[in-house]
Short mmCIF file of C-alpha atoms in Angstrom, two decimals:
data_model
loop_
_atom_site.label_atom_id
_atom_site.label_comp_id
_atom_site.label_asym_id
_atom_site.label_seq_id
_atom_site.Cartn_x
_atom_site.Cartn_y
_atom_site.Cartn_z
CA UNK A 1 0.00 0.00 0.00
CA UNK A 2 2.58 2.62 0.96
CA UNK A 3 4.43 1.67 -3.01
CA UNK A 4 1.03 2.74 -4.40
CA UNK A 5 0.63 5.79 -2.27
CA UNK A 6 3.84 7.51 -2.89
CA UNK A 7 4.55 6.59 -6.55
CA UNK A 8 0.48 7.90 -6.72
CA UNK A 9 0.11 5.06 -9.84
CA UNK A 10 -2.78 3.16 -8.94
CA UNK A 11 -5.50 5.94 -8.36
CA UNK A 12 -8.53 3.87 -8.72
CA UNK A 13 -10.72 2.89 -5.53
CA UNK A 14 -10.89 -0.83 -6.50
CA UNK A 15 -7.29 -1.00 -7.03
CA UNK A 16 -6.49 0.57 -3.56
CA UNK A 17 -8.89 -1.41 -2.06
CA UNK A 18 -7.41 -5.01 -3.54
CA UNK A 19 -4.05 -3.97 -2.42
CA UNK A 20 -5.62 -3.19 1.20
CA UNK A 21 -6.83 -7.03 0.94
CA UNK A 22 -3.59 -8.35 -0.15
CA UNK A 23 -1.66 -6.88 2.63
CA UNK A 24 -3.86 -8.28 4.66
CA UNK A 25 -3.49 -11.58 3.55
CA UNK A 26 0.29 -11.34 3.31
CA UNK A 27 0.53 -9.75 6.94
CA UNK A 28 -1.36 -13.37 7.69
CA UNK A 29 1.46 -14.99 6.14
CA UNK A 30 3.96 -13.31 7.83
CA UNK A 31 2.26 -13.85 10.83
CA UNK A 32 2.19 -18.05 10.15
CA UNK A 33 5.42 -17.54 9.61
CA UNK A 34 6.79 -16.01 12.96
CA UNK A 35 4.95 -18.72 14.46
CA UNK A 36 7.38 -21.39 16.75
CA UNK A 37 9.55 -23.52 14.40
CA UNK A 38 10.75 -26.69 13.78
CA UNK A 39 12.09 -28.64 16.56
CA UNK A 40 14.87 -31.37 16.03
CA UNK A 41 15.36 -32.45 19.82
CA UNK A 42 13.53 -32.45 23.05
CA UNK A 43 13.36 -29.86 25.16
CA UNK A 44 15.61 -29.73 29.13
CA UNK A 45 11.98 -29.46 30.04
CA UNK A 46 10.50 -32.30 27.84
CA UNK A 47 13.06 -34.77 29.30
CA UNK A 48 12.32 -33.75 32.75
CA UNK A 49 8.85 -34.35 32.37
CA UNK A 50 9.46 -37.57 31.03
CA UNK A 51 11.37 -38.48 33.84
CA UNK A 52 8.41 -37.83 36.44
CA UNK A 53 6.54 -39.59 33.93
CA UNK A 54 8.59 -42.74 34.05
CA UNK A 55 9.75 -43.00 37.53
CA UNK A 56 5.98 -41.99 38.94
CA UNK A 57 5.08 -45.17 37.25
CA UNK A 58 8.13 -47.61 38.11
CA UNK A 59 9.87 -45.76 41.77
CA UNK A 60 6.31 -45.33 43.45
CA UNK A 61 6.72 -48.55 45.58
CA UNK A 62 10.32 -49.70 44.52
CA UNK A 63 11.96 -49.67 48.24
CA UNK A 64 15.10 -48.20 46.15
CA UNK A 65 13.06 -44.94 46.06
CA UNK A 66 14.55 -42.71 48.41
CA UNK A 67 17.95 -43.23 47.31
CA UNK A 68 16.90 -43.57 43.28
CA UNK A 69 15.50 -40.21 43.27
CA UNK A 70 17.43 -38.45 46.22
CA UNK A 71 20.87 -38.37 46.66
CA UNK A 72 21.28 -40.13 43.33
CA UNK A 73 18.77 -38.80 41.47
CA UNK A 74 21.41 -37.09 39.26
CA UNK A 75 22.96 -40.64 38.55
CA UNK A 76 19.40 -41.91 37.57
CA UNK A 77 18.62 -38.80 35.54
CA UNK A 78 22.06 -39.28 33.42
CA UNK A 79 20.98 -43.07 33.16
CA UNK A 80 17.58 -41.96 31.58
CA UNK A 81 19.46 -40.02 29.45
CA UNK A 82 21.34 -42.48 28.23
CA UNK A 83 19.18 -45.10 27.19
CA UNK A 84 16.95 -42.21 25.14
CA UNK A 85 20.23 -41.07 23.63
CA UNK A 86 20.73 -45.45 22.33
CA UNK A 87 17.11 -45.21 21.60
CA UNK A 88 17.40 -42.57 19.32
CA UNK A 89 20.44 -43.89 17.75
CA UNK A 90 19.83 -47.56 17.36
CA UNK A 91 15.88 -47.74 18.52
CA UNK A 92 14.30 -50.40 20.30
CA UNK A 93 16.96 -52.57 20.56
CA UNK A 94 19.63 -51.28 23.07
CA UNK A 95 22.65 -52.22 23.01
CA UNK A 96 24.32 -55.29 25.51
CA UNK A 97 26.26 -52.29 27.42
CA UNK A 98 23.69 -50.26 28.28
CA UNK A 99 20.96 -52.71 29.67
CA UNK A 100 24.36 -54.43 31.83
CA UNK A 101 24.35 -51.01 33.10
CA UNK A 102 20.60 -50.26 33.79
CA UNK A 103 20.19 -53.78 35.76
CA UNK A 104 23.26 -52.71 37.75
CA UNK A 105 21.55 -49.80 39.18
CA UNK A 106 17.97 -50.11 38.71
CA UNK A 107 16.20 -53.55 40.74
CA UNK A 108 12.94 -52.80 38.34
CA UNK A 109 15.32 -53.15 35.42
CA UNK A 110 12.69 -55.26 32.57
CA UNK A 111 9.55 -52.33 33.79
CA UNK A 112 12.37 -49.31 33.83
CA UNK A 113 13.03 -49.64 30.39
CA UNK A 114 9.94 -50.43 29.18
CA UNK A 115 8.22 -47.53 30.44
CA UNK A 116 10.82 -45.06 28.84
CA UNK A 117 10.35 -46.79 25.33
CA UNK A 118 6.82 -46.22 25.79
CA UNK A 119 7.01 -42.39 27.09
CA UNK A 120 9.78 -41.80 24.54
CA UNK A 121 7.32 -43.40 21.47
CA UNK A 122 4.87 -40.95 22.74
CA UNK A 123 7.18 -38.02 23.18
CA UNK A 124 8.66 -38.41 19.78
CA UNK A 125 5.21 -39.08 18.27
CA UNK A 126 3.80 -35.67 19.76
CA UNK A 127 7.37 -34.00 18.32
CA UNK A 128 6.31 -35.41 14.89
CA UNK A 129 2.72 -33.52 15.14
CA UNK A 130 4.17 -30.52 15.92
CA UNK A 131 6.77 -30.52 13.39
CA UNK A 132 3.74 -31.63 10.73
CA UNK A 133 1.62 -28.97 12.27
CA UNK A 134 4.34 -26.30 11.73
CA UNK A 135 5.30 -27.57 8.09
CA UNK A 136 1.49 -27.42 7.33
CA UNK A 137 1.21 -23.84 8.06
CA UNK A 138 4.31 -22.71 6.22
CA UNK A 139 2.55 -24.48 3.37
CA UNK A 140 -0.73 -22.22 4.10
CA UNK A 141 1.86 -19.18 4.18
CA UNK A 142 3.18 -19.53 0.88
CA UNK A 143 -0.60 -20.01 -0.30
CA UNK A 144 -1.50 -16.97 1.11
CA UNK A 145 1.45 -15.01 -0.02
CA UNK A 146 1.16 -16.50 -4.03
CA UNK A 147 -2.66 -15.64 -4.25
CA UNK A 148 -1.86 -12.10 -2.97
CA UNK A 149 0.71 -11.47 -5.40
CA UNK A 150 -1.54 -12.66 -7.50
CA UNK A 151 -4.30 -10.39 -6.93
CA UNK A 152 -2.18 -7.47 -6.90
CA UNK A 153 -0.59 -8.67 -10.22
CA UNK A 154 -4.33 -9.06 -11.75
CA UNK A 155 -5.89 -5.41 -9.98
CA UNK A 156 -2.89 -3.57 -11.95
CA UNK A 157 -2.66 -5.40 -14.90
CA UNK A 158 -7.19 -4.71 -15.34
CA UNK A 159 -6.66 -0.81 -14.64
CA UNK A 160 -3.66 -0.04 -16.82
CA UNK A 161 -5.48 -2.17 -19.36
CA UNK A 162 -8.80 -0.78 -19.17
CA UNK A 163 -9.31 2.75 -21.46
CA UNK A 164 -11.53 5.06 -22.86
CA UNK A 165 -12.31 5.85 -25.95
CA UNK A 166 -15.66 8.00 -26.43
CA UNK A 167 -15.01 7.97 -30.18
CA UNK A 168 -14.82 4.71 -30.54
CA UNK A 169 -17.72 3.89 -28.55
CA UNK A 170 -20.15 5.98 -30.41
CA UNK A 171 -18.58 4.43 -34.13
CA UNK A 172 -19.06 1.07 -32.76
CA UNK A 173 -22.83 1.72 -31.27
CA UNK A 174 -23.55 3.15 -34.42
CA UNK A 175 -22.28 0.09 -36.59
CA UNK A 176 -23.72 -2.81 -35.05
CA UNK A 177 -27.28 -0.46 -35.09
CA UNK A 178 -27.20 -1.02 -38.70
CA UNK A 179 -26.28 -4.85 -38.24
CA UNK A 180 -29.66 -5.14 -36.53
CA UNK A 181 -27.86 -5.49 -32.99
CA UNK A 182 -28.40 -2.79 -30.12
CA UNK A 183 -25.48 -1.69 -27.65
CA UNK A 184 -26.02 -0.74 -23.97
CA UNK A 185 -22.58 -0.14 -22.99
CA UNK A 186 -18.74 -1.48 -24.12
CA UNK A 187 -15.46 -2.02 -22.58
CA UNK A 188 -12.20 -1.60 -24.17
CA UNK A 189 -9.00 -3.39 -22.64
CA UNK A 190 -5.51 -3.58 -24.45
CA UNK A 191 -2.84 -6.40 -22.85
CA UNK A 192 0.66 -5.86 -21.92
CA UNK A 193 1.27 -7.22 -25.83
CA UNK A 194 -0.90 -4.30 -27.40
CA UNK A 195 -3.81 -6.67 -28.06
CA UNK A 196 -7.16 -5.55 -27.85
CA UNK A 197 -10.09 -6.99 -26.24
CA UNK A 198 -12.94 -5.46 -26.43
CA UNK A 199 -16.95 -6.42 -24.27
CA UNK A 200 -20.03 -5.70 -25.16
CA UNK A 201 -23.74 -5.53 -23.63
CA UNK A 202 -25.95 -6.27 -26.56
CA UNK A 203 -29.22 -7.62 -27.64
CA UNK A 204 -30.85 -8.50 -31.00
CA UNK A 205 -33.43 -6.27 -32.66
CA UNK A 206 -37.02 -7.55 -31.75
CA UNK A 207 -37.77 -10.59 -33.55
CA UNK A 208 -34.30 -11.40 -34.52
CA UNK A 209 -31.45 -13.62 -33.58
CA UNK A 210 -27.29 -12.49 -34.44
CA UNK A 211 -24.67 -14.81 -34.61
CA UNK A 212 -22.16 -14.22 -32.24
CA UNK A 213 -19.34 -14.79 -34.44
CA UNK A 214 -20.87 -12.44 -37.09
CA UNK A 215 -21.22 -9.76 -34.10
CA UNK A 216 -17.03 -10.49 -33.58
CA UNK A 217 -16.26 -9.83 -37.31
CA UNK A 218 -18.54 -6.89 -37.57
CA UNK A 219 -16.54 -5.55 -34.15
CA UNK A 220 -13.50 -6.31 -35.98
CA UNK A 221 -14.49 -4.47 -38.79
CA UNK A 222 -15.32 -1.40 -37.08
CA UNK A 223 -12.12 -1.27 -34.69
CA UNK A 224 -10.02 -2.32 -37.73
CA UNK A 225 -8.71 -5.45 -36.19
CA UNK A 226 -8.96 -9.23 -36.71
CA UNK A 227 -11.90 -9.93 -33.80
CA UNK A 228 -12.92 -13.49 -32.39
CA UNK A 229 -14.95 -14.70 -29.45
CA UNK A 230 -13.46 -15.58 -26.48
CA UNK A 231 -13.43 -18.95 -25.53
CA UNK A 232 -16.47 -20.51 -24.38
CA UNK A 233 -18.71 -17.85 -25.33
CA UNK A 234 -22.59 -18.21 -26.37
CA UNK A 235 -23.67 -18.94 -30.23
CA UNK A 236 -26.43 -16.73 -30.31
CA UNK A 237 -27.85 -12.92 -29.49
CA UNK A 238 -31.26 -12.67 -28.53
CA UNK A 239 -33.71 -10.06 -27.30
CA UNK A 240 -32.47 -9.69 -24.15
CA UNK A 241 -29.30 -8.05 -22.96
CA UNK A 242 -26.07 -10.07 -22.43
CA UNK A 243 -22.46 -9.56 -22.43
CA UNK A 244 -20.08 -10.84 -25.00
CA UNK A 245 -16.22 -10.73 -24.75
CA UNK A 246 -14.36 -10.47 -28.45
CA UNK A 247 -10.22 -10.82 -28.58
CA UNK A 248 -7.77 -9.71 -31.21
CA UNK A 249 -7.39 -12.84 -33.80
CA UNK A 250 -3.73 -14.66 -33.03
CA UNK A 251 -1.04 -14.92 -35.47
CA UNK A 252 -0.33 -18.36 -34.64
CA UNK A 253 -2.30 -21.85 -34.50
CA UNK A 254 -0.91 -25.59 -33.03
CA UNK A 255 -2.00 -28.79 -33.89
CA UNK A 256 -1.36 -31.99 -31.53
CA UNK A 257 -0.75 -35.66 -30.89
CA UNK A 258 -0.40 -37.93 -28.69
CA UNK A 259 1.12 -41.90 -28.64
CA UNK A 260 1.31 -43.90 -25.07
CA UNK A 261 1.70 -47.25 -23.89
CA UNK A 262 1.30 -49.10 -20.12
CA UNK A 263 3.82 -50.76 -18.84
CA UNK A 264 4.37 -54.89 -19.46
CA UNK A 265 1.52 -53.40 -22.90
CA UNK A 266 -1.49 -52.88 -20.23
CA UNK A 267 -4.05 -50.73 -21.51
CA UNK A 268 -3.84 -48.42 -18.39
CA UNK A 269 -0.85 -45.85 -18.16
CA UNK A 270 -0.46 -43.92 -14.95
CA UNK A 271 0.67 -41.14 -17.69
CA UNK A 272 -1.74 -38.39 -18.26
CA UNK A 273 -1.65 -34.99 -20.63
CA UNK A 274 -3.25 -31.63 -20.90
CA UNK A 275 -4.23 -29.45 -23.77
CA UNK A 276 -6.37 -26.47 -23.41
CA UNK A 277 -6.89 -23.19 -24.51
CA UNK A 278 -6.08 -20.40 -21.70
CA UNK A 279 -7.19 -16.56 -21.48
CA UNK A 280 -4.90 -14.19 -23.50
CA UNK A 281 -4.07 -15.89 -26.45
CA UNK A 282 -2.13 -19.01 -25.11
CA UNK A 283 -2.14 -23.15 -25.34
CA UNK A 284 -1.22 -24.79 -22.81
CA UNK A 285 0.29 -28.53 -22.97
CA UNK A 286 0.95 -30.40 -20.16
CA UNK A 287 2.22 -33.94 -19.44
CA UNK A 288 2.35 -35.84 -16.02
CA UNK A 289 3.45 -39.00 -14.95
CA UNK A 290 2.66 -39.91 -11.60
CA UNK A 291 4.78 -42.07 -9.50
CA UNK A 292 4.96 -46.26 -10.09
CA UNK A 293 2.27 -47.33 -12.58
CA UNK A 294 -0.99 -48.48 -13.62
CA UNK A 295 -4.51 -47.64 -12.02
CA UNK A 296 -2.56 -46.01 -9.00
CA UNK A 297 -0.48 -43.92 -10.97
CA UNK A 298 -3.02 -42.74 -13.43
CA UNK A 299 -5.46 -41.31 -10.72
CA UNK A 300 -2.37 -39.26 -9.30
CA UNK A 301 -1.21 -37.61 -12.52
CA UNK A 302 -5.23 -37.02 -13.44
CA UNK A 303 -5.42 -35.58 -10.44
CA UNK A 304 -2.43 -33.24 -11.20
CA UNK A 305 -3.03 -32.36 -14.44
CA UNK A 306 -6.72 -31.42 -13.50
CA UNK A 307 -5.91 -29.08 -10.63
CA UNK A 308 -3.49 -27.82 -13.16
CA UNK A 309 -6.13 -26.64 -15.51
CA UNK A 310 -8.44 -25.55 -13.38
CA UNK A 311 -5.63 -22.88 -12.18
CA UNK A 312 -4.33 -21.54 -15.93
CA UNK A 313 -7.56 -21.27 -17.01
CA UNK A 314 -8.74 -19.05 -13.87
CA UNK A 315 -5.30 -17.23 -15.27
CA UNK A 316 -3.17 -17.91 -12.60
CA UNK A 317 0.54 -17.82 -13.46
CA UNK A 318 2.40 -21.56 -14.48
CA UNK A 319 4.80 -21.32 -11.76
CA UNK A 320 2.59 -20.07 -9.29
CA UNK A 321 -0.17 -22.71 -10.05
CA UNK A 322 2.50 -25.58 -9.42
CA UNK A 323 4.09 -24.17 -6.69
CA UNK A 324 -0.03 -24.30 -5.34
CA UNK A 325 -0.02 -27.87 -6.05
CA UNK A 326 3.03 -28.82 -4.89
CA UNK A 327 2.02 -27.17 -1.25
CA UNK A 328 -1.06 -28.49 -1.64
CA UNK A 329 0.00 -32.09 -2.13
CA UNK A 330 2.73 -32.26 0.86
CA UNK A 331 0.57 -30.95 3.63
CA UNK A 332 -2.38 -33.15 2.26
CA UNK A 333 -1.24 -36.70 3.30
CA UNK A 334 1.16 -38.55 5.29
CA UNK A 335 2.64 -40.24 2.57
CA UNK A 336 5.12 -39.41 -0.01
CA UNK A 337 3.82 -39.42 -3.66
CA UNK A 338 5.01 -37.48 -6.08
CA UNK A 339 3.96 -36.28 -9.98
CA UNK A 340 6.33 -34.96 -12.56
CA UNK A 341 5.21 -32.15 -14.09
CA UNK A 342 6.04 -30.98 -17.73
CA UNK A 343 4.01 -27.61 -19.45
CA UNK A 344 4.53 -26.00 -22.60
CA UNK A 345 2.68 -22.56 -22.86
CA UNK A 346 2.85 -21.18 -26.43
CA UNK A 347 2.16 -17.54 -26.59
CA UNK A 348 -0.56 -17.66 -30.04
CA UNK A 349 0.10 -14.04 -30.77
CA UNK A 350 4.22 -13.72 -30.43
CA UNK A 351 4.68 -17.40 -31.82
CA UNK A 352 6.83 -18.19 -28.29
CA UNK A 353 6.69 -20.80 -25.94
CA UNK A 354 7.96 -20.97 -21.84
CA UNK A 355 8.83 -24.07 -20.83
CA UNK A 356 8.29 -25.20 -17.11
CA UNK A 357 9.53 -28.70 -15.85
CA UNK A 358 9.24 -29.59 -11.98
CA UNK A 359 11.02 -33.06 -12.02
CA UNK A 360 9.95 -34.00 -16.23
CA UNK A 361 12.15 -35.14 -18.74
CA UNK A 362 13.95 -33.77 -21.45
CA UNK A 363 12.01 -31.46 -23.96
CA UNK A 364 12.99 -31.45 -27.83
CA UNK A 365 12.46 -28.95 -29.82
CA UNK A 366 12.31 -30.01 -33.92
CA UNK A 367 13.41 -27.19 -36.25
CA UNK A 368 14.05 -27.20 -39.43
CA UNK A 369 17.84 -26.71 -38.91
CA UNK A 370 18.13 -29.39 -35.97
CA UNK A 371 16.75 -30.82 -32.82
CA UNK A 372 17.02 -28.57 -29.90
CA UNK A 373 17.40 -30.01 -26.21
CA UNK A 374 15.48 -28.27 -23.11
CA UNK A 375 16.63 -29.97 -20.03
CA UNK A 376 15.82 -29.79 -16.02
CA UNK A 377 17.18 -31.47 -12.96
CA UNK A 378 14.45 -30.65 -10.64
CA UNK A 379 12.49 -32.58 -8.23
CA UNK A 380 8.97 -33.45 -8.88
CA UNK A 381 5.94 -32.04 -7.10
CA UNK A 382 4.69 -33.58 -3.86
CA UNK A 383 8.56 -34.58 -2.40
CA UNK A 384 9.18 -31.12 -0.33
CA UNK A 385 7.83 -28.23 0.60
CA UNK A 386 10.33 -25.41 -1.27
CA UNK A 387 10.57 -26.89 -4.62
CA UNK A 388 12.59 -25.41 -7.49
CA UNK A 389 10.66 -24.89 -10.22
CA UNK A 390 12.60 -24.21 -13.81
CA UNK A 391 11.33 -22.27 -17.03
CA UNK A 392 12.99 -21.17 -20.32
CA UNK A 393 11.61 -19.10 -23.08
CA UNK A 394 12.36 -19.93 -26.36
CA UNK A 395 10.89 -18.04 -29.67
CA UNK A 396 9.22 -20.95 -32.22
CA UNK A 397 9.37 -20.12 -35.75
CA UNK A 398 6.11 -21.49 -38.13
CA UNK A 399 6.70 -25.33 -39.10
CA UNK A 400 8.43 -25.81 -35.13
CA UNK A 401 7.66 -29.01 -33.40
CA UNK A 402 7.78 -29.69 -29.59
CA UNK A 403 7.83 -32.98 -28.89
CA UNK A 404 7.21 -34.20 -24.89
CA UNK A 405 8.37 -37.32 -23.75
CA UNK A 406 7.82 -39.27 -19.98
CA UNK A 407 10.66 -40.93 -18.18
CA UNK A 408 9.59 -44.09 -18.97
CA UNK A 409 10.35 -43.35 -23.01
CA UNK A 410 13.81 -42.06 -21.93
CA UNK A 411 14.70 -44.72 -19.75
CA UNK A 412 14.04 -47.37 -22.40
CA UNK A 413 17.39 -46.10 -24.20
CA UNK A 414 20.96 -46.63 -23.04
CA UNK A 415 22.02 -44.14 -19.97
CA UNK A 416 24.51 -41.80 -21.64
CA UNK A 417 22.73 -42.04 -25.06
CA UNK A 418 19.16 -41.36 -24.45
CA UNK A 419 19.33 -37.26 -25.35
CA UNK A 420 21.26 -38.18 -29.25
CA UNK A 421 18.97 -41.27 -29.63
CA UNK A 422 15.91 -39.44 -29.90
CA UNK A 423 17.05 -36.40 -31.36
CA UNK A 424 18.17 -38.81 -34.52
CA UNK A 425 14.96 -40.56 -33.89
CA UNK A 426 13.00 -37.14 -34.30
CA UNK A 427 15.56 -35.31 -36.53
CA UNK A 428 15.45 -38.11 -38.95
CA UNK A 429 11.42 -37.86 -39.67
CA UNK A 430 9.96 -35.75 -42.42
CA UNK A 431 6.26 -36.32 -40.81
CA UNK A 432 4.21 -33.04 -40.16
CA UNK A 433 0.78 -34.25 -38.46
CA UNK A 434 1.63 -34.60 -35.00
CA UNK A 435 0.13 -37.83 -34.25
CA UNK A 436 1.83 -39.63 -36.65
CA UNK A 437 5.22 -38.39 -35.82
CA UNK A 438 4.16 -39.32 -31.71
CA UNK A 439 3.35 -42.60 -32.76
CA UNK A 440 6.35 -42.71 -34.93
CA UNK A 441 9.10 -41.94 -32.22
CA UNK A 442 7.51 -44.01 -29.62
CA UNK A 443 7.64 -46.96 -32.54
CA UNK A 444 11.48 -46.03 -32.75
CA UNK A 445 12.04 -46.37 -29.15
CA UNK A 446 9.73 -49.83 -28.62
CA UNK A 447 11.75 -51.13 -31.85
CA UNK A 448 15.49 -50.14 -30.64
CA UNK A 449 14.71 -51.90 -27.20
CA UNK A 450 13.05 -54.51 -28.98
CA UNK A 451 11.69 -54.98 -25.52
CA UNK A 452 7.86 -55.14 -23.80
CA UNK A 453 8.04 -51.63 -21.67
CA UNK A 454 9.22 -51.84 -18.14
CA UNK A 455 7.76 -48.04 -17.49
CA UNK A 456 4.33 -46.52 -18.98
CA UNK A 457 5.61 -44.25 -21.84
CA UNK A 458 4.47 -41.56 -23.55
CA UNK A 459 4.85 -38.87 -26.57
CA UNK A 460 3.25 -35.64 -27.07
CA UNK A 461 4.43 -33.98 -30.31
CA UNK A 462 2.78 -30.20 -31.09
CA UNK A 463 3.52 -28.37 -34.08
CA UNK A 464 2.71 -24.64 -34.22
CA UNK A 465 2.06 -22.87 -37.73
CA UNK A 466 1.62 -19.23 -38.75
CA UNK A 467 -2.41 -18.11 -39.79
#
């Protein structure tokens, strides 16, 4: 708030007041944050309580008592020490040494130490909660601090977006009135790229029924641009008022295909993929493979590559929406399963594409003048909380292929060789439909192994043209 007050840059009320509610929500996260912290070790105090705990239970009607827990109480405390220091080390099983020792001093040997592996299970087991509890609300932090960044990302990128043109408006009212189509009010927004999208609250002339496509290429004509309905938008105008959101046409198109088979040649793959169109002129590919195989597998990546698309296409950055899931997925269970994640986001108006890998495999680009290698070393999602998350930029010229491969496909070639295999395997086809070249590489691979698969594997190829 204090940026936007001094530089005096975001004057609008709405603005202001999202920025108020994303301090807010990043004070919160601060807050979590400055919270107590991990803890690797017990306490002077923990081990003191278990020490009532144990001799309570064991000294109460030992006749040893008095001399146990008075004048050598600090012999009995070290002794107690001892055993949870072996326990620690070694567990359950102490060593010879230790329990020669114990019997020496202590004539309730057997109960002694059975008590303080029972107190210690449930002191270490409490230690564990906490430590969960406290890893678990980090996770919530960086939640809360991603989706106010994102809201004060969105808030600035609507207002400087957002213009006026009075001009304008009264050409375009007066053009669709002779298309038979009346206008109640219109919105004009330009993106960071110069691209104009323009809304409109319109209804059909009494009696009649417009096209919304026709309404996009009459906009289009008007504002002198190639128009086109946004995605998901209604077929048809009728009498009553409704809003409909035309974009600037993109320069660029992409065509895919996809070839996969289960491991041992099952039917099910625990591979899964993602194509969809996202807000702003972009495709978005995505490939998961979930951890092991088969039925298991499958409903882990599906699950991935859903929550995936459900983020982009409520516009959420790439690396913000997997940093979400990866949170999401290692305070949500106990146990450890993990889902490689592999996007390709090509940019339909500039003709380039980022590339974002958390733990995926290598990424080939086919150009006309040689294969080109995108590579990552980064853990998959779901292993730890701070993940790395890599992305490179690359510009794609028309007649570019990207072609997405799982480990599985990868590991099926020699270690050392995989990377030159399949960039002769790719380099050396003249196919352009995308699912034949998929199936074609994957047939390369199965043939060089000459082997049934031992991991599920699959290939996404995507070509991108110019309109």
């Amino acid at each position: 708030m204090a940026e936007v007050k001094e530089k005096g840059t975001f004057l609008n009320p709405y603005v202001i007041q999202m920025d108020k509610f994303a301090d807010s929500l990043m004070h919160l996260s601060r807050t979590f944050l400055t919270l107590e912290d991990y803890k690797g070790t017990f306490s002077k105090e923990e081990i003191e309580d278990m020490f009532v705990k144990i001799t309570d239970k064991v000294c109460e009607n030992c006749e040893k008592k008095e001399w146990c827990l008075g004048e050598n109480r600090v012999h009995t405390y070290q002794m107690l020490y001892e055993i949870l220091c072996t326990v620690e080390e070694y567990g359950a099983e102490l060593n010879v040494e230790i329990k020669r020792k114990l019997q020496k001093k202590c004539i309730s040997a057997p109960r002694f130490l059975r008590e303080t592996l029972e107190v210690f299970e449930n002191a270490k087991q409490i230690l564990l909660w906490n430590n969960r509890i406290v890893q678990n609300r980090e996770g919530y932090a960086i939640q809360l601090n991603s989706f106010a960044r994102m809201i004060q990302y969105t808030t600035r990128e609507l207002d400087a977006g957002i213009f006026e043109d009075e001009h304008l408006e009264k050409k375009l009212k007066n053009h669709l009135k002779k298309f038979g189509v009346r206008m109640l009010s219109s919105v004009f927004f330009v993106t960071a790229e110069g691209k104009y999208e323009i809304h409109v609250t319109v209804k059909a002339s009494k009696g009649h029924c417009i096209a919304t496509k026709e309404l996009a290429t009459e906009i289009g004509r008007c504002v002198g641009r190639v128009m086109m309905l946004e995605q998901g938008e209604r077929p048809i105008i009728g009498e009553e008022y409704c809003t409909i959101a035309c974009v600037e046409g993109a320069r660029y198109h992409t065509l895919q295909g996809v070839a996969k088979i289960g491991k041992g040649c099952e039917k099910i793959s625990g591979d899964t993929f993602l194509m969809t169109d996202l807000p702003g002129g972009k495709k978005g590919v995505a490939l998961s493979d979930g951890m092991g195989s088969g039925e298991d597998a499958l409903r882990e990546s599906t699950m991935v590559v859903e929550m995936l698309e459900e983020l982009l296409e409520a516009g959420f950055p790439v690396k913000t929406a997997i940093q979400m899931m990866n949170t999401a997925l290692v305070i949500g269970r106990e146990e450890v399963r993990f889902s490689t994640i592999d996007v390709s986001l090509f940019d339909l108006y500039s003709g380039k594409c980022e590339f974002v890998k958390a733990g995926a495999s290598t990424t080939f680009i086919k150009r006309k003048e040689g294969v080109e290698r995108i590579s990552s070393t980064t853990l998959p999602i779901g292993v730890i909380q701070d993940i790395e998350i890599e992305s490179v930029e690359k510009e794609l010229e028309s007649g570019d292929f990207i072609i997405m491969v799982t480990d599985g496909v990868m590991d099926a070639l020699p270690v050392g060789e995989q990377d030159v295999l399949m960039s002769t395997f790719i380099q050396g086809s003249n196919i352009v439909n995308p699912k034949e070249l998929a199936h074609h590489i994957l047939g390369q691979v199965l043939e060089w192994t000459g082997e049934v698969p031992i991991d599920d594997m699959t290939v996404l190829a995507v070509g991108m043209w110019k309109l």
